[in-house]
Amino acid sequence: MSTRSTAKRADALRSIDAIVQAATECLGHNPDASLSEIASAAGVGRVTLYSHFASRAEVVDAALTRAIDQGNAALDAVDLTGDPQLALARLVDESWHLVDQARALLVAAQRELPPGRIRELHNGPAARVETLITRGRAEGAFRTDLPIPWLITVLHSIMKGAADEVRTGNLTPDRAAAHITATVLAAFTPPGKQVPEPDGER
Amino acid sequence: MSTRSTAKRADALRSIDAIVQAATECLGHNPDASLSEIASAAGVGRVTLYSHFASRAEVVDAALTRAIDQGNAALDAVDLTGDPQLALARLVDESWHLVDQARALLVAAQRELPPGRIRELHNGPAARVETLITRGRAEGAFRTDLPIPWLITVLHSIMKGAADEVRTGNLTPDRAAAHITATVLAAFTPPGKQVPEPDGER
C-alpha cells in the first residue's frame, strides 16, 4: 500500500514536471498556446493536467517560476566582481539573453498574472542587481543622486522596451544587447562623470 | 427637412462630444469604468452611446485620441529652442505631466487597444521628440552611437516604468519628473562626455 502510494506520487511528480516543461516550451514559442497543446506536448491527457493545475494562470505561473529559477542559475555563473561597469555589462548581457529567450512566456505572464506576482518572481534577479548597484555606488562608479529602486526600474524598463521593439520587428535581439548596455551604463553614470565608451566594436 | 437633419446632426455631434469627454474623465479616474457609467456621466442613454460607438474599444480609442490631441496642444507650448539638454528637460517635464494625468486612461488603452494603435496615436508626440533629438545630435549634445528610434524607445520606456511605479505606490508623481529627466539626460549623453548636473535642488 505504502509502495503503491509512493509510486503514485512519483507518477504525479513526473506528470507535473512534464507539464511545466512543456508549458515553458509551448508558451515560449506562442503566448497563446492552449492547455490542450501543452497537455499534448507533455504526453498527458487534459484530465491529468487539470488534476494538477486549477487554471491556465497556474500553468503560466509554474512555467515562469521554472524559467526564472533556471535564469537565476545562469545568472549565478556571471562574474560580478571587479570593475562595477564591466560587471554590470556582463549582467545585462546575460539577463537580456534570458529575457529574449523568455519573451513569449513573459507576454503570456503579463496577460495571465497580476503585476505584483511577476514582480515577486523577479525578486531573485532584482536582488542581484541591487547588490551590484550598491557596490558600484560605494566605489563611485554609479550615481547616488537617484534611489536604488529607481535605478532597478530603469534597467527593467529599458529591457522591457527592448523586448517590445524586438517583438514588433523594430530591433534585432543581438543589436539589442549592446544598445541596452550602452544606455544603462550611461543612465547609471554619476552627474559630472564621463559616460563610458563602449569597449570594442562600434 | 434640411433644417431638421441639420439639427439632428448637431444633436449627434453634441452627444458624441459629451460621451468622449465623459469617457476621458471616467477612464481617467478608473480604467475599468463601464460604458453605463460613461453614458450616465455624459447625460445620455446607453442606446444613444451604442448608436455612436460599436464597442468599448471604440470609446477608449476616442478618449485616448482626444487626450493625445489635447496633449499635443500642451506640448506645442513648450519652448524647444536653445540648449538641447534644457529643451529636453522641459519636454520631459511637460510630457510626464500629461502621462501622469492620463495614467488610468493609458491602462484602459493598453487593455483594449492593439499596441500598434497606441503607437500610431503617439506619432505626434514622438515626432516632436525626434526633431529635438536630431538637433541635439547635430549640436553634439546627444549621443550618435545609438539609433534615434532606440533613444525614443528609451524615453518612452522610462516614462512607462515611472507610471507603473507611481501606480503601485513606489514613487510619487512629483519626484518622478526629476528622476526621469536626470535619467534620460544621462542616457542621451555621448560616450566620453560628462553627464549633466541636475540644475537647482538636489
CSV table of C-alpha atoms in Angstrom, one decimal:
chain,number,residue,atom,x,y,z
A,1,MET,CA,0.0,0.0,0.0
A,2,SER,CA,2.8,2.4,1.0
A,3,THR,CA,4.8,1.3,-2.0
A,4,ARG,CA,1.8,1.9,-4.3
A,5,SER,CA,1.2,5.4,-2.9
A,6,THR,CA,4.9,6.2,-3.4
A,7,ALA,CA,4.7,5.0,-7.0
A,8,LYS,CA,1.6,7.2,-7.5
A,9,ARG,CA,3.3,10.2,-6.0
A,10,ALA,CA,6.3,9.6,-8.3
A,11,ASP,CA,4.0,9.4,-11.3
A,12,ALA,CA,2.3,12.7,-10.3
A,13,LEU,CA,5.7,14.4,-9.9
A,14,ARG,CA,6.7,13.1,-13.3
A,15,SER,CA,3.5,14.4,-14.9
A,16,ILE,CA,3.7,17.8,-13.2
A,17,ASP,CA,7.4,18.1,-14.3
A,18,ALA,CA,6.5,17.2,-17.9
A,19,ILE,CA,3.6,19.7,-17.9
A,20,VAL,CA,5.7,22.5,-16.6
A,21,GLN,CA,8.5,21.8,-19.1
A,22,ALA,CA,6.0,21.5,-22.0
A,23,ALA,CA,4.3,24.8,-20.8
A,24,THR,CA,7.7,26.6,-20.8
A,25,GLU,CA,8.4,25.4,-24.3
A,26,CYS,CA,4.9,25.9,-25.8
A,27,LEU,CA,4.4,29.3,-24.2
A,28,GLY,CA,8.0,30.2,-25.1
A,29,HIS,CA,7.0,29.8,-28.8
A,30,ASN,CA,3.5,31.1,-28.6
A,31,PRO,CA,2.0,33.1,-25.6
A,32,ASP,CA,-1.5,31.9,-26.8
A,33,ALA,CA,-0.7,28.2,-26.6
A,34,SER,CA,-3.7,26.4,-25.3
A,35,LEU,CA,-3.8,24.0,-22.3
A,36,SER,CA,-4.7,21.2,-24.8
A,37,GLU,CA,-1.5,21.8,-26.8
A,38,ILE,CA,0.5,21.9,-23.5
A,39,ALA,CA,-1.0,18.6,-22.3
A,40,SER,CA,-0.4,17.0,-25.6
A,41,ALA,CA,3.3,18.3,-25.7
A,42,ALA,CA,3.7,16.9,-22.2
A,43,GLY,CA,2.3,13.5,-23.3
A,44,VAL,CA,-0.5,13.6,-20.7
A,45,GLY,CA,-4.3,14.0,-21.0
A,46,ARG,CA,-6.2,17.2,-20.3
A,47,VAL,CA,-7.8,15.5,-17.3
A,48,THR,CA,-4.4,14.8,-15.8
A,49,LEU,CA,-3.3,18.4,-16.5
A,50,TYR,CA,-6.5,19.7,-14.7
A,51,SER,CA,-5.9,17.3,-11.8
A,52,HIS,CA,-2.7,19.2,-11.1
A,53,PHE,CA,-3.4,22.8,-12.2
A,54,ALA,CA,-6.7,24.6,-11.5
A,55,SER,CA,-6.3,27.2,-14.2
A,56,ARG,CA,-4.3,28.5,-17.1
A,57,ALA,CA,-2.9,31.1,-14.8
A,58,GLU,CA,-1.5,28.4,-12.5
A,59,VAL,CA,0.3,26.7,-15.5
A,60,VAL,CA,1.7,30.0,-16.7
A,61,ASP,CA,2.9,30.8,-13.1
A,62,ALA,CA,4.6,27.4,-12.8
A,63,ALA,CA,6.3,27.9,-16.2
A,64,LEU,CA,7.5,31.4,-15.4
A,65,THR,CA,8.7,30.2,-11.9
A,66,ARG,CA,10.8,27.5,-13.6
A,67,ALA,CA,12.2,29.8,-16.3
A,68,ILE,CA,13.2,32.3,-13.6
A,69,ASP,CA,14.8,29.6,-11.4
A,70,GLN,CA,16.8,28.4,-14.4
A,71,GLY,CA,17.6,32.0,-15.2
A,72,ASN,CA,18.9,32.6,-11.6
A,73,ALA,CA,21.2,29.6,-12.0
A,74,ALA,CA,22.6,31.1,-15.3
A,75,LEU,CA,23.0,34.5,-13.6
A,76,ASP,CA,24.9,32.8,-10.7
A,77,ALA,CA,27.6,31.9,-13.2
A,78,VAL,CA,28.1,35.6,-14.2
A,79,ASP,CA,31.2,37.1,-12.6
A,80,LEU,CA,30.0,40.2,-10.7
A,81,THR,CA,33.4,41.1,-9.2
A,82,GLY,CA,35.9,43.7,-10.4
A,83,ASP,CA,35.0,46.9,-12.2
A,84,PRO,CA,31.3,47.6,-11.5
A,85,GLN,CA,30.6,49.0,-15.0
A,86,LEU,CA,32.1,45.8,-16.6
A,87,ALA,CA,30.3,43.6,-14.1
A,88,LEU,CA,27.0,45.4,-15.0
A,89,ALA,CA,27.7,45.0,-18.7
A,90,ARG,CA,28.1,41.2,-18.1
A,91,LEU,CA,25.0,41.0,-16.0
A,92,VAL,CA,22.9,43.0,-18.5
A,93,ASP,CA,24.2,40.8,-21.4
A,94,GLU,CA,23.2,37.5,-19.7
A,95,SER,CA,19.9,39.0,-18.4
A,96,TRP,CA,18.9,40.2,-21.8
A,97,HIS,CA,19.8,36.8,-23.3
A,98,LEU,CA,17.3,35.2,-20.7
A,99,VAL,CA,14.6,37.9,-21.3
A,100,ASP,CA,14.9,37.4,-25.1
A,101,GLN,CA,14.6,33.6,-24.7
A,102,ALA,CA,11.5,34.0,-22.5
A,103,ARG,CA,9.9,36.9,-24.4
A,104,ALA,CA,6.8,35.0,-25.4
A,105,LEU,CA,6.5,33.4,-22.0
A,106,LEU,CA,6.7,36.9,-20.4
A,107,VAL,CA,3.8,38.1,-22.7
A,108,ALA,CA,1.7,35.2,-21.5
A,109,ALA,CA,2.6,36.0,-17.9
A,110,GLN,CA,1.7,39.7,-18.4
A,111,ARG,CA,-1.7,38.6,-19.7
A,112,GLU,CA,-2.5,36.0,-17.0
A,113,LEU,CA,-0.7,37.0,-13.8
A,114,PRO,CA,-1.1,40.1,-11.6
A,115,PRO,CA,1.8,42.6,-11.9
A,116,GLY,CA,2.6,42.0,-8.2
A,117,ARG,CA,3.2,38.3,-8.8
A,118,ILE,CA,5.5,38.9,-11.8
A,119,ARG,CA,7.5,41.4,-9.7
A,120,GLU,CA,7.6,38.9,-6.8
A,121,LEU,CA,9.1,36.2,-9.0
A,122,HIS,CA,11.8,38.6,-10.2
A,123,ASN,CA,12.9,39.3,-6.6
A,124,GLY,CA,15.9,36.9,-7.0
A,125,PRO,CA,17.3,38.6,-10.2
A,126,ALA,CA,16.4,42.1,-8.7
A,127,ALA,CA,18.4,41.3,-5.5
A,128,ARG,CA,21.5,40.5,-7.6
A,129,VAL,CA,21.3,43.8,-9.5
A,130,GLU,CA,20.7,45.7,-6.2
A,131,THR,CA,23.9,44.2,-4.7
A,132,LEU,CA,25.9,45.2,-7.7
A,133,ILE,CA,24.4,48.8,-7.8
A,134,THR,CA,25.1,49.2,-4.1
A,135,ARG,CA,28.8,48.2,-4.5
A,136,GLY,CA,29.1,50.4,-7.7
A,137,ARG,CA,27.8,53.4,-5.8
A,138,ALA,CA,30.1,52.8,-2.9
A,139,GLU,CA,33.0,52.7,-5.4
A,140,GLY,CA,31.9,55.9,-7.1
A,141,ALA,CA,31.1,54.1,-10.4
A,142,PHE,CA,27.3,54.6,-10.3
A,143,ARG,CA,25.2,57.6,-9.4
A,144,THR,CA,24.0,58.2,-5.8
A,145,ASP,CA,21.6,61.1,-6.6
A,146,LEU,CA,18.8,58.7,-7.6
A,147,PRO,CA,17.4,56.0,-5.3
A,148,ILE,CA,18.4,52.3,-5.9
A,149,PRO,CA,14.8,51.1,-6.6
A,150,TRP,CA,14.5,53.7,-9.4
A,151,LEU,CA,17.8,52.5,-11.0
A,152,ILE,CA,16.5,49.0,-10.9
A,153,THR,CA,13.2,50.2,-12.5
A,154,VAL,CA,15.2,52.0,-15.2
A,155,LEU,CA,17.1,48.7,-16.0
A,156,HIS,CA,13.9,46.7,-16.1
A,157,SER,CA,12.0,49.3,-18.2
A,158,ILE,CA,14.8,49.5,-20.8
A,159,MET,CA,14.9,45.7,-21.1
A,160,LYS,CA,11.2,45.6,-21.5
A,161,GLY,CA,11.2,48.3,-24.1
A,162,ALA,CA,13.9,46.4,-26.0
A,163,ALA,CA,11.8,43.2,-25.8
A,164,ASP,CA,8.8,45.1,-27.2
A,165,GLU,CA,10.9,46.5,-30.0
A,166,VAL,CA,12.2,43.0,-30.9
A,167,ARG,CA,8.6,41.7,-30.8
A,168,THR,CA,7.4,44.3,-33.2
A,169,GLY,CA,10.4,43.7,-35.5
A,170,ASN,CA,12.0,47.1,-35.0
A,171,LEU,CA,15.2,45.7,-33.4
A,172,THR,CA,17.2,42.5,-33.7
A,173,PRO,CA,17.9,40.6,-30.5
A,174,ASP,CA,21.7,40.7,-31.0
A,175,ARG,CA,21.8,44.5,-31.5
A,176,ALA,CA,19.5,45.0,-28.5
A,177,ALA,CA,22.1,43.7,-26.0
A,178,ALA,CA,24.7,46.4,-27.0
A,179,HIS,CA,22.0,49.1,-27.0
A,180,ILE,CA,20.8,48.2,-23.6
A,181,THR,CA,24.3,48.0,-22.1
A,182,ALA,CA,25.4,51.4,-23.6
A,183,THR,CA,22.1,53.0,-22.4
A,184,VAL,CA,22.1,51.6,-18.9
A,185,LEU,CA,25.8,52.4,-18.3
A,186,ALA,CA,25.2,56.0,-19.3
A,187,ALA,CA,22.0,56.3,-17.2
A,188,PHE,CA,23.9,55.0,-14.1
A,189,THR,CA,26.9,57.4,-14.6
A,190,PRO,CA,27.2,59.9,-11.8
A,191,PRO,CA,26.5,63.6,-12.8
A,192,GLY,CA,29.8,65.3,-13.6
A,193,LYS,CA,31.5,62.0,-14.7
A,194,GLN,CA,32.1,60.8,-18.2
A,195,VAL,CA,29.8,58.3,-19.9
A,196,PRO,CA,32.0,55.2,-20.6
A,197,GLU,CA,33.0,54.5,-24.2
A,198,PRO,CA,31.6,51.1,-25.3
A,199,ASP,CA,34.6,48.8,-25.4
A,200,GLY,CA,35.4,47.0,-28.6
A,201,GLU,CA,33.3,47.3,-31.8
A,202,ARG,CA,31.3,50.4,-32.6
B,1,MET,CA,-36.5,68.9,-43.7
B,2,SER,CA,-33.0,70.1,-44.4
B,3,THR,CA,-33.2,72.2,-41.2
B,4,ARG,CA,-34.4,69.2,-39.2
B,5,SER,CA,-31.5,67.0,-40.4
B,6,THR,CA,-29.0,69.8,-39.6
B,7,ALA,CA,-30.5,69.9,-36.1
B,8,LYS,CA,-30.3,66.1,-35.8
B,9,ARG,CA,-26.6,66.2,-36.9
B,10,ALA,CA,-25.8,68.9,-34.4
B,11,ASP,CA,-27.5,66.8,-31.7
B,12,ALA,CA,-25.4,63.8,-32.6
B,13,LEU,CA,-22.2,65.8,-32.6
B,14,ARG,CA,-23.1,67.2,-29.1
B,15,SER,CA,-23.8,63.6,-27.8
B,16,ILE,CA,-20.6,62.3,-29.2
B,17,ASP,CA,-18.6,65.1,-27.8
B,18,ALA,CA,-20.2,64.7,-24.4
B,19,ILE,CA,-19.5,60.9,-24.5
B,20,VAL,CA,-15.9,61.3,-25.4
B,21,GLN,CA,-15.4,63.9,-22.7
B,22,ALA,CA,-17.1,61.8,-20.1
B,23,ALA,CA,-15.1,58.8,-21.2
B,24,THR,CA,-11.8,60.7,-20.8
B,25,GLU,CA,-12.8,61.7,-17.3
B,26,CYS,CA,-14.3,58.4,-16.2
B,27,LEU,CA,-11.5,56.3,-17.6
B,28,GLY,CA,-9.0,58.8,-16.2
B,29,HIS,CA,-10.2,58.0,-12.7
B,30,ASN,CA,-10.8,54.3,-13.2
B,31,PRO,CA,-9.6,52.2,-16.2
B,32,ASP,CA,-12.5,49.7,-15.5
B,33,ALA,CA,-15.2,52.4,-15.8
B,34,SER,CA,-18.2,50.8,-17.5
B,35,LEU,CA,-20.0,52.1,-20.6
B,36,SER,CA,-23.1,52.6,-18.4
B,37,GLU,CA,-21.1,54.9,-16.1
B,38,ILE,CA,-19.7,56.8,-19.1
B,39,ALA,CA,-23.2,57.2,-20.7
B,40,SER,CA,-24.6,58.4,-17.4
B,41,ALA,CA,-21.7,60.9,-16.9
B,42,ALA,CA,-22.3,62.2,-20.4
B,43,GLY,CA,-26.0,62.6,-19.7
B,44,VAL,CA,-27.1,60.2,-22.5
B,45,GLY,CA,-28.7,56.8,-22.5
B,46,ARG,CA,-26.9,53.6,-23.3
B,47,VAL,CA,-28.8,53.3,-26.5
B,48,THR,CA,-27.5,56.7,-27.7
B,49,LEU,CA,-24.0,55.7,-26.7
B,50,TYR,CA,-24.2,52.4,-28.6
B,51,SER,CA,-25.7,54.2,-31.6
B,52,HIS,CA,-22.4,56.2,-31.9
B,53,PHE,CA,-19.8,53.6,-30.7
B,54,ALA,CA,-19.8,50.0,-31.7
B,55,SER,CA,-17.7,48.7,-28.7
B,56,ARG,CA,-15.9,49.7,-25.6
B,57,ALA,CA,-12.6,49.7,-27.6
B,58,GLU,CA,-14.1,52.5,-29.8
B,59,VAL,CA,-14.9,54.6,-26.8
B,60,VAL,CA,-11.4,54.1,-25.3
B,61,ASP,CA,-9.9,54.9,-28.7
B,62,ALA,CA,-11.8,58.1,-29.0
B,63,ALA,CA,-11.0,59.1,-25.4
B,64,LEU,CA,-7.2,58.5,-25.9
B,65,THR,CA,-7.3,60.3,-29.3
B,66,ARG,CA,-8.8,63.3,-27.6
B,67,ALA,CA,-6.3,63.2,-24.6
B,68,ILE,CA,-3.4,63.0,-27.1
B,69,ASP,CA,-4.8,65.8,-29.2
B,70,GLN,CA,-5.0,68.0,-26.1
B,71,GLY,CA,-1.6,66.8,-25.0
B,72,ASN,CA,-0.1,67.8,-28.4
B,73,ALA,CA,-1.6,71.3,-27.9
B,74,ALA,CA,0.1,71.5,-24.5
B,75,LEU,CA,3.4,70.2,-25.9
B,76,ASP,CA,3.2,72.9,-28.7
B,77,ALA,CA,3.5,75.5,-26.0
B,78,VAL,CA,6.9,74.0,-24.7
B,79,ASP,CA,9.9,76.0,-25.9
B,80,LEU,CA,12.1,73.5,-27.7
B,81,THR,CA,14.7,76.1,-28.8
B,82,GLY,CA,18.1,76.8,-27.2
B,83,ASP,CA,20.3,74.3,-25.3
B,84,PRO,CA,19.1,70.8,-26.3
B,85,GLN,CA,19.5,69.4,-22.8
B,86,LEU,CA,17.4,72.1,-21.2
B,87,ALA,CA,14.9,71.8,-24.1
B,88,LEU,CA,14.7,68.0,-23.5
B,89,ALA,CA,14.3,68.6,-19.7
B,90,ARG,CA,11.3,71.0,-20.5
B,91,LEU,CA,9.8,68.5,-22.9
B,92,VAL,CA,10.2,65.5,-20.5
B,93,ASP,CA,8.7,67.6,-17.7
B,94,GLU,CA,5.5,68.5,-19.7
B,95,SER,CA,5.2,65.0,-21.2
B,96,TRP,CA,5.4,63.4,-17.8
B,97,HIS,CA,2.7,65.7,-16.5
B,98,LEU,CA,0.5,64.6,-19.4
B,99,VAL,CA,1.3,60.9,-18.9
B,100,ASP,CA,0.7,61.2,-15.2
B,101,GLN,CA,-2.7,62.8,-15.8
B,102,ALA,CA,-3.7,60.1,-18.3
B,103,ARG,CA,-2.2,57.2,-16.4
B,104,ALA,CA,-5.6,55.4,-15.8
B,105,LEU,CA,-6.7,56.1,-19.4
B,106,LEU,CA,-3.4,54.6,-20.7
B,107,VAL,CA,-4.1,51.4,-18.6
B,108,ALA,CA,-7.5,51.2,-20.2
B,109,ALA,CA,-6.0,51.7,-23.7
B,110,GLN,CA,-3.3,49.0,-23.0
B,111,ARG,CA,-6.1,46.6,-22.2
B,112,GLU,CA,-8.5,47.4,-25.0
B,113,LEU,CA,-6.4,48.6,-28.0
B,114,PRO,CA,-3.7,46.8,-30.0
B,115,PRO,CA,-0.1,48.1,-29.3
B,116,GLY,CA,0.2,49.2,-32.9
B,117,ARG,CA,-2.8,51.6,-32.5
B,118,ILE,CA,-1.4,53.1,-29.3
B,119,ARG,CA,1.9,53.6,-31.0
B,120,GLU,CA,0.2,55.2,-34.0
B,121,LEU,CA,-1.7,57.7,-31.8
B,122,HIS,CA,1.7,58.7,-30.2
B,123,ASN,CA,3.2,59.5,-33.6
B,124,GLY,CA,2.6,63.2,-33.0
B,125,PRO,CA,4.4,63.4,-29.6
B,126,ALA,CA,7.2,61.0,-30.9
B,127,ALA,CA,7.8,63.3,-34.0
B,128,ARG,CA,8.4,66.2,-31.6
B,129,VAL,CA,11.0,64.2,-29.6
B,130,GLU,CA,12.6,63.0,-32.8
B,131,THR,CA,13.1,66.6,-34.1
B,132,LEU,CA,14.7,67.6,-30.8
B,133,ILE,CA,17.0,64.6,-30.7
B,134,THR,CA,18.1,65.1,-34.2
B,135,ARG,CA,19.0,68.7,-33.5
B,136,GLY,CA,20.8,67.8,-30.2
B,137,ARG,CA,22.9,65.2,-32.1
B,138,ALA,CA,23.9,67.7,-34.7
B,139,GLU,CA,25.0,70.1,-32.0
B,140,GLY,CA,27.0,67.4,-30.1
B,141,ALA,CA,24.7,67.4,-27.0
B,142,PHE,CA,23.2,63.9,-27.6
B,143,ARG,CA,24.9,60.6,-28.5
B,144,THR,CA,25.0,59.5,-32.1
B,145,ASP,CA,26.3,55.9,-31.4
B,146,LEU,CA,22.7,54.6,-30.9
B,147,PRO,CA,19.9,55.0,-33.4
B,148,ILE,CA,17.3,57.7,-32.9
B,149,PRO,CA,14.3,55.2,-32.7
B,150,TRP,CA,16.1,53.4,-29.9
B,151,LEU,CA,16.6,56.7,-28.0
B,152,ILE,CA,12.8,57.4,-28.4
B,153,THR,CA,12.1,53.9,-27.1
B,154,VAL,CA,14.4,54.6,-24.1
B,155,LEU,CA,12.4,57.8,-23.3
B,156,HIS,CA,9.1,56.1,-23.6
B,157,SER,CA,10.2,53.0,-21.6
B,158,ILE,CA,11.5,55.1,-18.7
B,159,MET,CA,8.2,57.1,-18.6
B,160,LYS,CA,6.1,54.0,-18.7
B,161,GLY,CA,8.3,52.5,-15.9
B,162,ALA,CA,7.8,55.6,-13.8
B,163,ALA,CA,4.0,55.5,-14.5
B,164,ASP,CA,3.9,51.8,-13.3
B,165,GLU,CA,5.9,52.7,-10.2
B,166,VAL,CA,3.5,55.6,-9.4
B,167,ARG,CA,0.6,53.2,-9.9
B,168,THR,CA,2.0,50.6,-7.4
B,169,GLY,CA,2.7,53.4,-4.9
B,170,ASN,CA,6.5,53.1,-5.1
B,171,LEU,CA,7.1,56.6,-6.4
B,172,THR,CA,5.3,59.9,-6.1
B,173,PRO,CA,4.4,61.7,-9.3
B,174,ASP,CA,6.3,64.9,-8.4
B,175,ARG,CA,9.6,63.0,-7.6
B,176,ALA,CA,9.1,61.0,-10.9
B,177,ALA,CA,9.6,64.0,-13.1
B,178,ALA,CA,13.1,64.8,-11.7
B,179,HIS,CA,14.1,61.1,-11.8
B,180,ILE,CA,13.0,60.7,-15.4
B,181,THR,CA,14.8,63.9,-16.5
B,182,ALA,CA,18.0,63.1,-14.8
B,183,THR,CA,18.0,59.5,-16.1
B,184,VAL,CA,17.1,60.4,-19.7
B,185,LEU,CA,19.7,63.3,-19.9
B,186,ALA,CA,22.4,60.8,-18.7
B,187,ALA,CA,21.2,58.1,-21.1
B,188,PHE,CA,21.4,60.5,-24.1
B,189,THR,CA,24.9,61.9,-23.2
B,190,PRO,CA,27.5,61.0,-25.8
B,191,PRO,CA,30.2,58.5,-24.6
B,192,GLY,CA,33.3,60.4,-23.3
B,193,LYS,CA,31.2,63.4,-22.3
B,194,GLN,CA,30.1,64.4,-18.8
B,195,VAL,CA,26.6,63.6,-17.5
B,196,PRO,CA,25.0,67.0,-16.7
B,197,GLU,CA,24.5,68.0,-13.1
B,198,PRO,CA,20.8,68.5,-12.3
B,199,ASP,CA,20.2,72.2,-12.0
B,200,GLY,CA,18.7,73.6,-8.9
B,201,GLU,CA,17.7,71.4,-5.9
B,202,ARG,CA,19.5,68.2,-5.1
